[in-house]
GROMACS .gro file of C-alpha atoms in nm:
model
  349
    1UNK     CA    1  -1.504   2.415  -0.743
    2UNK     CA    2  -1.695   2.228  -1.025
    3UNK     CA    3  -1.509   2.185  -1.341
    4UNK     CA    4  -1.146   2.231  -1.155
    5UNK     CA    5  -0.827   2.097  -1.346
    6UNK     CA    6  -0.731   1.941  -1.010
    7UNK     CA    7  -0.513   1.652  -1.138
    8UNK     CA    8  -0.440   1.536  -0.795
    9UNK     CA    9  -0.415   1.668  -0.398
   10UNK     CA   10  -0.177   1.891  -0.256
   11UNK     CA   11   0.118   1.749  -0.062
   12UNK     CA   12  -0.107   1.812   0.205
   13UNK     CA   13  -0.251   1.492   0.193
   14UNK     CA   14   0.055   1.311   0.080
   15UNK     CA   15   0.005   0.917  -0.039
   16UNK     CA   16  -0.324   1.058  -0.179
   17UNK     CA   17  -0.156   1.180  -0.506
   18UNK     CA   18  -0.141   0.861  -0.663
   19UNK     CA   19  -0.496   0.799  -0.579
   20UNK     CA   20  -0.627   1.103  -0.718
   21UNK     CA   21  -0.393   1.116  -1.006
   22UNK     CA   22  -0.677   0.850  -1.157
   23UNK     CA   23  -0.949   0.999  -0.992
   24UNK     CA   24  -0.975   1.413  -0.934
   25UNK     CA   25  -0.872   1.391  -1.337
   26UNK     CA   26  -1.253   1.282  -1.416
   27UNK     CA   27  -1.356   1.651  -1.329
   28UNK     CA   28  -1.146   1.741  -1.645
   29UNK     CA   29  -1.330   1.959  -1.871
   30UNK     CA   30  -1.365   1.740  -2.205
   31UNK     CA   31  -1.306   2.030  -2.398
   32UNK     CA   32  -0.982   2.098  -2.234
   33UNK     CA   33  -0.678   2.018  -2.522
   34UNK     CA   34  -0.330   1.866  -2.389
   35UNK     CA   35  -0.153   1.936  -2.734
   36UNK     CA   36   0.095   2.163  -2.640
   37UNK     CA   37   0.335   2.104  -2.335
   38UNK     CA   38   0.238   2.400  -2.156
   39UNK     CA   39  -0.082   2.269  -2.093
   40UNK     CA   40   0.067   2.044  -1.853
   41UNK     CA   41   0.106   2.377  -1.649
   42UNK     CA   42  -0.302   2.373  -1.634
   43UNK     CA   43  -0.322   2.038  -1.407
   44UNK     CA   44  -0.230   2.187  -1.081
   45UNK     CA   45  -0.087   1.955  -0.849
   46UNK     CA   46   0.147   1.739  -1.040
   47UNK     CA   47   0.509   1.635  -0.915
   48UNK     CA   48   0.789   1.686  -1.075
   49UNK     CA   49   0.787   1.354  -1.271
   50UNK     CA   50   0.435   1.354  -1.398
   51UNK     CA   51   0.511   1.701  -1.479
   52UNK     CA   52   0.812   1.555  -1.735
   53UNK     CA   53   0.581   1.231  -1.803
   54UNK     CA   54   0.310   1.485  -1.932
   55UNK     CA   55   0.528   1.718  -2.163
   56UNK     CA   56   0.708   1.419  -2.266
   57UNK     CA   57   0.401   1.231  -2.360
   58UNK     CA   58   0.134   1.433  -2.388
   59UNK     CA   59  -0.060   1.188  -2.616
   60UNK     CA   60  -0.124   0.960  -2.331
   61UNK     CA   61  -0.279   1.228  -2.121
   62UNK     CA   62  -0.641   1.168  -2.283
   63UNK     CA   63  -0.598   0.824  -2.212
   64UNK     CA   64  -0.533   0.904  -1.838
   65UNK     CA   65  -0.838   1.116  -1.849
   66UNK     CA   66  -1.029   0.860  -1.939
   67UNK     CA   67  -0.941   0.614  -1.676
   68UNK     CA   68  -1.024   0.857  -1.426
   69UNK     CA   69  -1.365   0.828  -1.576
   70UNK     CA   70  -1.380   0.468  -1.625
   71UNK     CA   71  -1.287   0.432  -1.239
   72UNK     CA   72  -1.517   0.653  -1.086
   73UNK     CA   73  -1.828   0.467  -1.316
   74UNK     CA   74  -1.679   0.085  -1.251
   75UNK     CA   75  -1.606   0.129  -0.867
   76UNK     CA   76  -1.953   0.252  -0.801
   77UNK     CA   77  -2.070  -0.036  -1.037
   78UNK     CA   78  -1.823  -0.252  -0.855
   79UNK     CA   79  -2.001  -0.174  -0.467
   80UNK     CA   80  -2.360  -0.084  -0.544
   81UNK     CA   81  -2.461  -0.399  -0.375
   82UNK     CA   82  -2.218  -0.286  -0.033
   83UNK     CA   83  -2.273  -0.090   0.277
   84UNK     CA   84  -1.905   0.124   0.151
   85UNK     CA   85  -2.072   0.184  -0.240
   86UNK     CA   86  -1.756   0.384  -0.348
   87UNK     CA   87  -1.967   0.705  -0.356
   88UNK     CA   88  -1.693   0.931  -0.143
   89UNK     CA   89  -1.459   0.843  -0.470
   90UNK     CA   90  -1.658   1.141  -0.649
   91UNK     CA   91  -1.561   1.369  -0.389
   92UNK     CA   92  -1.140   1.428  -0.543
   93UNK     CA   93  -0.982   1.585  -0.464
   94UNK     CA   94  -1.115   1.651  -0.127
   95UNK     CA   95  -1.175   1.303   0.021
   96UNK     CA   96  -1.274   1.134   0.378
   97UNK     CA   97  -1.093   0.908   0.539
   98UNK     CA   98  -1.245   0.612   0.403
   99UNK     CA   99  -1.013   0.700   0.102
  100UNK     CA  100  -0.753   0.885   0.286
  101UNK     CA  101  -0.598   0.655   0.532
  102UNK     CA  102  -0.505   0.342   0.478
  103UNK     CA  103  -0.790   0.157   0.496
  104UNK     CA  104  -0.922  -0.198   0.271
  105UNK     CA  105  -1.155   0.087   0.020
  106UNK     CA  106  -0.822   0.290  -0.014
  107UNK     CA  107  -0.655  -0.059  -0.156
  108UNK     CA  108  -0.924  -0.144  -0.373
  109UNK     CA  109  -0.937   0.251  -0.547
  110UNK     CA  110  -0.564   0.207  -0.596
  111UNK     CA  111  -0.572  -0.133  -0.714
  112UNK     CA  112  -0.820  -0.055  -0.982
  113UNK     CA  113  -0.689   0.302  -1.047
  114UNK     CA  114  -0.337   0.134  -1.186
  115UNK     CA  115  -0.515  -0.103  -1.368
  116UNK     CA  116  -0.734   0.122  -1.516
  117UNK     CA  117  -0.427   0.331  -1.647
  118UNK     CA  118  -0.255   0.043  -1.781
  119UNK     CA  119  -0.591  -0.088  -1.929
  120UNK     CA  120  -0.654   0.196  -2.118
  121UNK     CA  121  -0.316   0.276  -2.239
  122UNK     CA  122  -0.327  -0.090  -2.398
  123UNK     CA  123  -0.644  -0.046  -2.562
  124UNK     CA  124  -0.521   0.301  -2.706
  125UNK     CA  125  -0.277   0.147  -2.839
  126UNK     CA  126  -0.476  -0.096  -3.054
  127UNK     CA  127  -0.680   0.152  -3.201
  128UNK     CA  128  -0.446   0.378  -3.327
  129UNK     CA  129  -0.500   0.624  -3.076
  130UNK     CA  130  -0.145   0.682  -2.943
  131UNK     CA  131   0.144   0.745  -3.215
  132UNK     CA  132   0.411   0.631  -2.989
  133UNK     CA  133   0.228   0.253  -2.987
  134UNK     CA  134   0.096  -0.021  -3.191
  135UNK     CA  135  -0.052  -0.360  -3.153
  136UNK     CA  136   0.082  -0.612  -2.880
  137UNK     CA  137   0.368  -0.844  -3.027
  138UNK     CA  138   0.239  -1.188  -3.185
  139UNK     CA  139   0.270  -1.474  -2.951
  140UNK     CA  140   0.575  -1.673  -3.012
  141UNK     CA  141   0.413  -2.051  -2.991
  142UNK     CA  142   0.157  -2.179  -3.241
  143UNK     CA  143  -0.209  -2.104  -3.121
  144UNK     CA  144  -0.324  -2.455  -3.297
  145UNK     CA  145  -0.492  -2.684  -3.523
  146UNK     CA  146  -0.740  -2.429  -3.734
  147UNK     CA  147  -0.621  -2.147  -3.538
  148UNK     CA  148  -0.406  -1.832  -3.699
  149UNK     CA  149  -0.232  -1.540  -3.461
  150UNK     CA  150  -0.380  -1.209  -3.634
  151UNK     CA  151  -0.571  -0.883  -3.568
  152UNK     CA  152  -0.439  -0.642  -3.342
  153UNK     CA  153  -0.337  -0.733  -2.977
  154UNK     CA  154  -0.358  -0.497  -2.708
  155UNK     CA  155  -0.040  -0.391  -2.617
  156UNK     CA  156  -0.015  -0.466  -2.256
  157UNK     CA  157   0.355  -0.406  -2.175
  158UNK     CA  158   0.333  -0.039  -2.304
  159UNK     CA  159   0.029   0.002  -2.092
  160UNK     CA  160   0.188  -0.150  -1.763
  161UNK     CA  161   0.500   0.074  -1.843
  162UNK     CA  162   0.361   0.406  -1.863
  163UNK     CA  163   0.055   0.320  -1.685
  164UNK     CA  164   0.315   0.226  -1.356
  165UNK     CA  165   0.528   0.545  -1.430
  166UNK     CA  166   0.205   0.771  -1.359
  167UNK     CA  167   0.079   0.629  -1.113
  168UNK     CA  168   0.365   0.555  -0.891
  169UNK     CA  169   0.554   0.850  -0.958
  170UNK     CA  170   0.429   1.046  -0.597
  171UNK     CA  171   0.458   0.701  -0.425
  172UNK     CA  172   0.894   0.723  -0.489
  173UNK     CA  173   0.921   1.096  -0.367
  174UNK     CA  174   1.093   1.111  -0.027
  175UNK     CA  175   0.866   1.362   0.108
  176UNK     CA  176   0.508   1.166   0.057
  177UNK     CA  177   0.385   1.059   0.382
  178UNK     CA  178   0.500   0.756   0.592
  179UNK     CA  179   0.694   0.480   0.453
  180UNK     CA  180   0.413   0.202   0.525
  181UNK     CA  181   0.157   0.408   0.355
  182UNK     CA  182   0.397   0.430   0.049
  183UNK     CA  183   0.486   0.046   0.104
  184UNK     CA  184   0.068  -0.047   0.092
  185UNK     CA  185  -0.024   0.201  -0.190
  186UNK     CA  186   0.340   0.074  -0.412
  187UNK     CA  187   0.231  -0.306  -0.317
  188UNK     CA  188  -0.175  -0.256  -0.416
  189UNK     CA  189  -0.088  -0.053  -0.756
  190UNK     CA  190   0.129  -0.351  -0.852
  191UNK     CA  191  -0.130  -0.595  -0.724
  192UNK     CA  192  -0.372  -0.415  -0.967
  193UNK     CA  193  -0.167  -0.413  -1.249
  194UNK     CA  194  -0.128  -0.863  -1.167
  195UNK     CA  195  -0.501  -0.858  -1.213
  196UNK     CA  196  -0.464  -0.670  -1.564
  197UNK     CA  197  -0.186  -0.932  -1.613
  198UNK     CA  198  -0.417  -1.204  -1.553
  199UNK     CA  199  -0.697  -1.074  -1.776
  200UNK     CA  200  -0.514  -1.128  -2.108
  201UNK     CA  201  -0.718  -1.357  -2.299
  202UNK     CA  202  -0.727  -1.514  -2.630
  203UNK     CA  203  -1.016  -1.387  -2.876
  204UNK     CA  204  -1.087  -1.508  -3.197
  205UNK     CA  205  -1.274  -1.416  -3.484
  206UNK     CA  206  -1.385  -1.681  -3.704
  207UNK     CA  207  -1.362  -1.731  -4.147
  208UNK     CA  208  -1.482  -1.991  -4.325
  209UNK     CA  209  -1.770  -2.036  -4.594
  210UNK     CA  210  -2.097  -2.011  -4.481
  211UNK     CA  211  -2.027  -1.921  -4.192
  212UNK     CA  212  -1.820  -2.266  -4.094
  213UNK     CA  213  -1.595  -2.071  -3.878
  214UNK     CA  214  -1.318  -2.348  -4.063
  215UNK     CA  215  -1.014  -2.094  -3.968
  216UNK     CA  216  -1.023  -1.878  -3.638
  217UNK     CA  217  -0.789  -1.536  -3.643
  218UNK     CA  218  -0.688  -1.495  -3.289
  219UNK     CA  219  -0.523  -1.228  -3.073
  220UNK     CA  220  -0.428  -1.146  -2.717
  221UNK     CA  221  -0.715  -0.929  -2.528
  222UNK     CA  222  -0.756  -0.737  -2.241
  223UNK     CA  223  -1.116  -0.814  -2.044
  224UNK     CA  224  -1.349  -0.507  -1.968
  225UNK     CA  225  -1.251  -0.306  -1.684
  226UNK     CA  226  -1.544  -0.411  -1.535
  227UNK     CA  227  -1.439  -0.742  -1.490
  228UNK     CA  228  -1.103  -0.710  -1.354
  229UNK     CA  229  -1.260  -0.492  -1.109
  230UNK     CA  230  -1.482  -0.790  -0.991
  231UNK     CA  231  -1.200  -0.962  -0.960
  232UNK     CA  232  -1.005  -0.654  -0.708
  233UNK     CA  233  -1.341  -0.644  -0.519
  234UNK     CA  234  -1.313  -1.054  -0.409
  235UNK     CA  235  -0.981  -0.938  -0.303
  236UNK     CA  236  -1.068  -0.636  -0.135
  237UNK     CA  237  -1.319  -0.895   0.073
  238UNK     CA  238  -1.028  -1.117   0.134
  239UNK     CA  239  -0.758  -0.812   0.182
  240UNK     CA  240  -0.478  -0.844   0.451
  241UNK     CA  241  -0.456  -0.642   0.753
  242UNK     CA  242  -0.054  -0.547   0.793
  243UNK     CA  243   0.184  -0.399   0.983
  244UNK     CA  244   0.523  -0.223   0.933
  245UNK     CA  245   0.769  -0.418   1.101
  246UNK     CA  246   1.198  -0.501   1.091
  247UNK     CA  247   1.282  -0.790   0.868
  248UNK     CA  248   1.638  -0.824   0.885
  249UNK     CA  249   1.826  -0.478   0.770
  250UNK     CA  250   1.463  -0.326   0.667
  251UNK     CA  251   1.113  -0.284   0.742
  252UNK     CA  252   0.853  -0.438   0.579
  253UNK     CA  253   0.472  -0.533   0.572
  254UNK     CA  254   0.354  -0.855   0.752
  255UNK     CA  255   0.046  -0.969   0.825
  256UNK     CA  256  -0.091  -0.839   1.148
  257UNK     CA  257  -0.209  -1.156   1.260
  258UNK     CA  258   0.013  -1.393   1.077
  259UNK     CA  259   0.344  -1.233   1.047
  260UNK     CA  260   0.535  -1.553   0.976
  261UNK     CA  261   0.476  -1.476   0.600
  262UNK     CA  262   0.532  -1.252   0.362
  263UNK     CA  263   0.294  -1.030   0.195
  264UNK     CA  264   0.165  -1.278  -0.101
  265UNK     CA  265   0.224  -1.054  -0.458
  266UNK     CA  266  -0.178  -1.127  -0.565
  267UNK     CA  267  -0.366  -1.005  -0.233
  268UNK     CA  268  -0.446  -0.690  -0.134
  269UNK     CA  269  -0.347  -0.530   0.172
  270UNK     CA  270  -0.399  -0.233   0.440
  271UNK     CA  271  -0.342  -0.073   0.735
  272UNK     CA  272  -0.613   0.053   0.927
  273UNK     CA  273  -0.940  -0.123   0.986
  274UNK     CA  274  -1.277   0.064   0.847
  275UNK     CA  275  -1.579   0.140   1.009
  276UNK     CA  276  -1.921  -0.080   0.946
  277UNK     CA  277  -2.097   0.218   0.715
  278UNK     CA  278  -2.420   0.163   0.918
  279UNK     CA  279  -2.416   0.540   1.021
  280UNK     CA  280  -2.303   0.871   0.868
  281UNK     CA  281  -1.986   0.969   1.029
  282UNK     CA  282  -1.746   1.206   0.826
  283UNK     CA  283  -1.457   1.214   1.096
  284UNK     CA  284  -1.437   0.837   1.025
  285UNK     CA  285  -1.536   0.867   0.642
  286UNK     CA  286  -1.859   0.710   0.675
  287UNK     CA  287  -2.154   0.823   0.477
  288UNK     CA  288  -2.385   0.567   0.617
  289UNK     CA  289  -2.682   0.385   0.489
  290UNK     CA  290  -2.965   0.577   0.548
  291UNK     CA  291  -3.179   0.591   0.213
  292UNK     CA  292  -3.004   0.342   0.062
  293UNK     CA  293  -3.199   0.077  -0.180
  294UNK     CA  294  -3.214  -0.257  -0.033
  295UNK     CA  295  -3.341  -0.603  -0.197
  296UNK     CA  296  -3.626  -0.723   0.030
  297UNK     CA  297  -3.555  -1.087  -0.115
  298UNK     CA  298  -3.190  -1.149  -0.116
  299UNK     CA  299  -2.976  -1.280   0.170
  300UNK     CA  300  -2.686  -1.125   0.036
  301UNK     CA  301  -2.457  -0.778   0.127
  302UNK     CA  302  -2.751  -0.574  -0.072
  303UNK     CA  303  -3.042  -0.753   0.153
  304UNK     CA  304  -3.237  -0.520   0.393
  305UNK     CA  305  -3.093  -0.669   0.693
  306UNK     CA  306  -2.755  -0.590   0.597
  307UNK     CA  307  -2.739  -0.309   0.393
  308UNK     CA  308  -2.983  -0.125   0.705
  309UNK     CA  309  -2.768  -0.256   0.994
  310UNK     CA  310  -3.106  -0.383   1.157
  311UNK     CA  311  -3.258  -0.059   1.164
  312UNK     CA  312  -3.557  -0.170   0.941
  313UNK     CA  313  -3.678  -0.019   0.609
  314UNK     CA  314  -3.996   0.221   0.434
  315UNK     CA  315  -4.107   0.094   0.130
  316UNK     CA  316  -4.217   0.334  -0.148
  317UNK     CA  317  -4.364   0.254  -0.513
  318UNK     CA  318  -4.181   0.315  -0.811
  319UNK     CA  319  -4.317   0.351  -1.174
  320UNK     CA  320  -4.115   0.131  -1.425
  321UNK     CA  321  -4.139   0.214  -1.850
  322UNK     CA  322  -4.016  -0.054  -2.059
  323UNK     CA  323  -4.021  -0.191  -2.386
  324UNK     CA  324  -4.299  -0.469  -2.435
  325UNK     CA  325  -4.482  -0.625  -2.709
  326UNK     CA  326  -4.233  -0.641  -2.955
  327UNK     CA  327  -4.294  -0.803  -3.277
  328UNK     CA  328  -4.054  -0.860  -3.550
  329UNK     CA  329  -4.141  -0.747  -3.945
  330UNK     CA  330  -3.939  -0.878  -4.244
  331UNK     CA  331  -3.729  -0.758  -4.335
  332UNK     CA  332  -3.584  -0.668  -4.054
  333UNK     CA  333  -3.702  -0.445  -3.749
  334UNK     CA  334  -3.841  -0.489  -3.457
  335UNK     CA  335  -4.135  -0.238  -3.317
  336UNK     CA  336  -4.268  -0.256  -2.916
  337UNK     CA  337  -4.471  -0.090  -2.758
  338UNK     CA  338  -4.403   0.124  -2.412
  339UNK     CA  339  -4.533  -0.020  -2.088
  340UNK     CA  340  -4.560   0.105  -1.750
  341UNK     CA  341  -4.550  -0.092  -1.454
  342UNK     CA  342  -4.527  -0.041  -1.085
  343UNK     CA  343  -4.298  -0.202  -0.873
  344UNK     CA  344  -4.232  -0.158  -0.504
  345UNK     CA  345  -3.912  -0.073  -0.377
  346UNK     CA  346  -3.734  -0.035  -0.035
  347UNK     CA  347  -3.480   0.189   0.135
  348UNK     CA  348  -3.314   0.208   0.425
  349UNK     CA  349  -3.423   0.382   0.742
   0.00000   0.00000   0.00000
């Protein structure tokens, strides 16, 4: 039903909680107000710890909310140019099995999903929109020669606390599904939350007269979402194919076809190969290709060949409006005119 409060799955589909914890939340009614802890009573679906994470800290719920969002927007931004274009992601809490088992696209959506908690949590924190935060700490050594630490750092170790706490709390229940599906969904959250890591930047502002930039004021940043999601996808494309096997007292994940190694902390891993996407096929979780857009001219995963499977393409025209013309007046705006163009396209047969 449109406009549910379906926070995540039933135990039904077990490991899927986490996932959907960052994803069915996007269906969230914006008007919906988490002030009061009995609202945590309106997200059906919780366990018992998010429960207690949500009455305890009911500020951050907003901020969860909006991951969800942010996810669902960057992962389709993330594979527009792919076969697998992230689309079923829209479809929480009820998803195929693209998302459900524990396939490469089920790493990626959890990868990015803990990341965008933590993300967000971090950046609420810098603007003042969490009470229970502030800015990120100033760095202890000295940023430099014309360089000053200042402005307001976002507060990455809050974020990865609470961001982890949400979205691993279904992973540690003992009734959640098979221990290598909690193993690969744990291991990909965490990997996730490494790329985050690795996104902290310095930015600077800079002072000085006339614009001299003399002094910089710098702080520690988080990069978009959007970019640490291009970063997940190259490791989706390089993800490892595991297995759960005995190591000593316990099992563990190995690589399927190198097992003499462990699981490297930075790549992403999974379970159960996926299909090609050339043809729809829900009892595999494949929506296929068929009207898809393809690029006539590239030689890349969006190029006709590719993104049809070989089954050719119809080409259709499309009208184009844009701005054109534009002249600048002093002082100061710019005026253009509106011009329509037509382009031809091609989809997918």
């Amino acid at each position: 039903k449109k406009g549910s409060l379906s926070l995540s799955l039933s135990l039904s589909l077990s490991l899927s909680l986490s996932l959907s914890l960052c994803v069915a939340l996007f269906k969230t009614p914006a008007a919906l107000a988490l002030n009061q802890t009995q609202h945590c009573k309106q997200l059906e679906g919780l366990v018992l710890s998010q429960v207690q994470l949500c009455r305890s800290n009911l500020e951050l719920m907003q901020s969860v909310i909006q991951a969800a969002r942010e996810v669902i927007k960057t992962c389709r931004k993330a594979f527009s140019d792919m076969r697998w274009n992230c689309s079923s992601i829209e479809l929480a809490p009820n998803f195929l099995l693209d998302l459900e088992r524990g396939t490469r696209e089920s790493a990626f959506v959890h990868a990015l999903s803990a990341a965008a908690i933590s993300h967000t949590i971090a950046r609420a924190c810098t603007t003042g929109d969490l009470p229970g935060c502030s800015c990120g700490p100033i760095p202890g050594e000295t940023p430099g020669p014309g360089y000053r630490w200042g402005g307001c750092a976002d507060n990455l170790n809050y974020g990865l606390v609470m961001g982890s706490k949400f979205s691993d709390a279904p992973m540690k229940m003992k009734k959640s599904g098979s221990q290598a599906n909690k193993l690969m969904h744990l291991h990909n959250s965490e990997v996730g939350r490494q790329a985050l890591k690795a996104s902290l930047e310095m930015k600077c502002k800079c002072h000085g007269v006339s614009g001299s930039c003399s002094i910089k004021t710098c702080w520690r940043g988080l990069q978009e979402l959007r970019d640490i999601a291009l970063d997940l996808k190259n490791k989706y494309l390089s993800a490892t194919k595991v297995v759960h096997r005995p190591m000593g007292t316990r099992k563990h994940l190995v690589p399927k076809d190198l097992d003499i190694r462990p699981v490297k902390e930075t790549e992403l891993v999974y379970l159960q190969s996926s299909p090609d996407f050339c043809m729809k096929n829900e009892k595999v979780g494949s929506h296929g290709t068929q009207d898809r857009q393809c690029n006539k001219t590239s030689n890349g995963s969006d190029s006709c060949d590719l993104m049809c499977c070989g089954r050719g393409y119809n080409p259709y025209m499309d009208k184009v409006v844009e701005r054109c013309h534009c002249k600048y007046h002093w002082c100061c705006y710019v005026t253009c005119k509106r011009c329509e163009r037509t382009v031809e396209r091609y989809v997918c047969k």
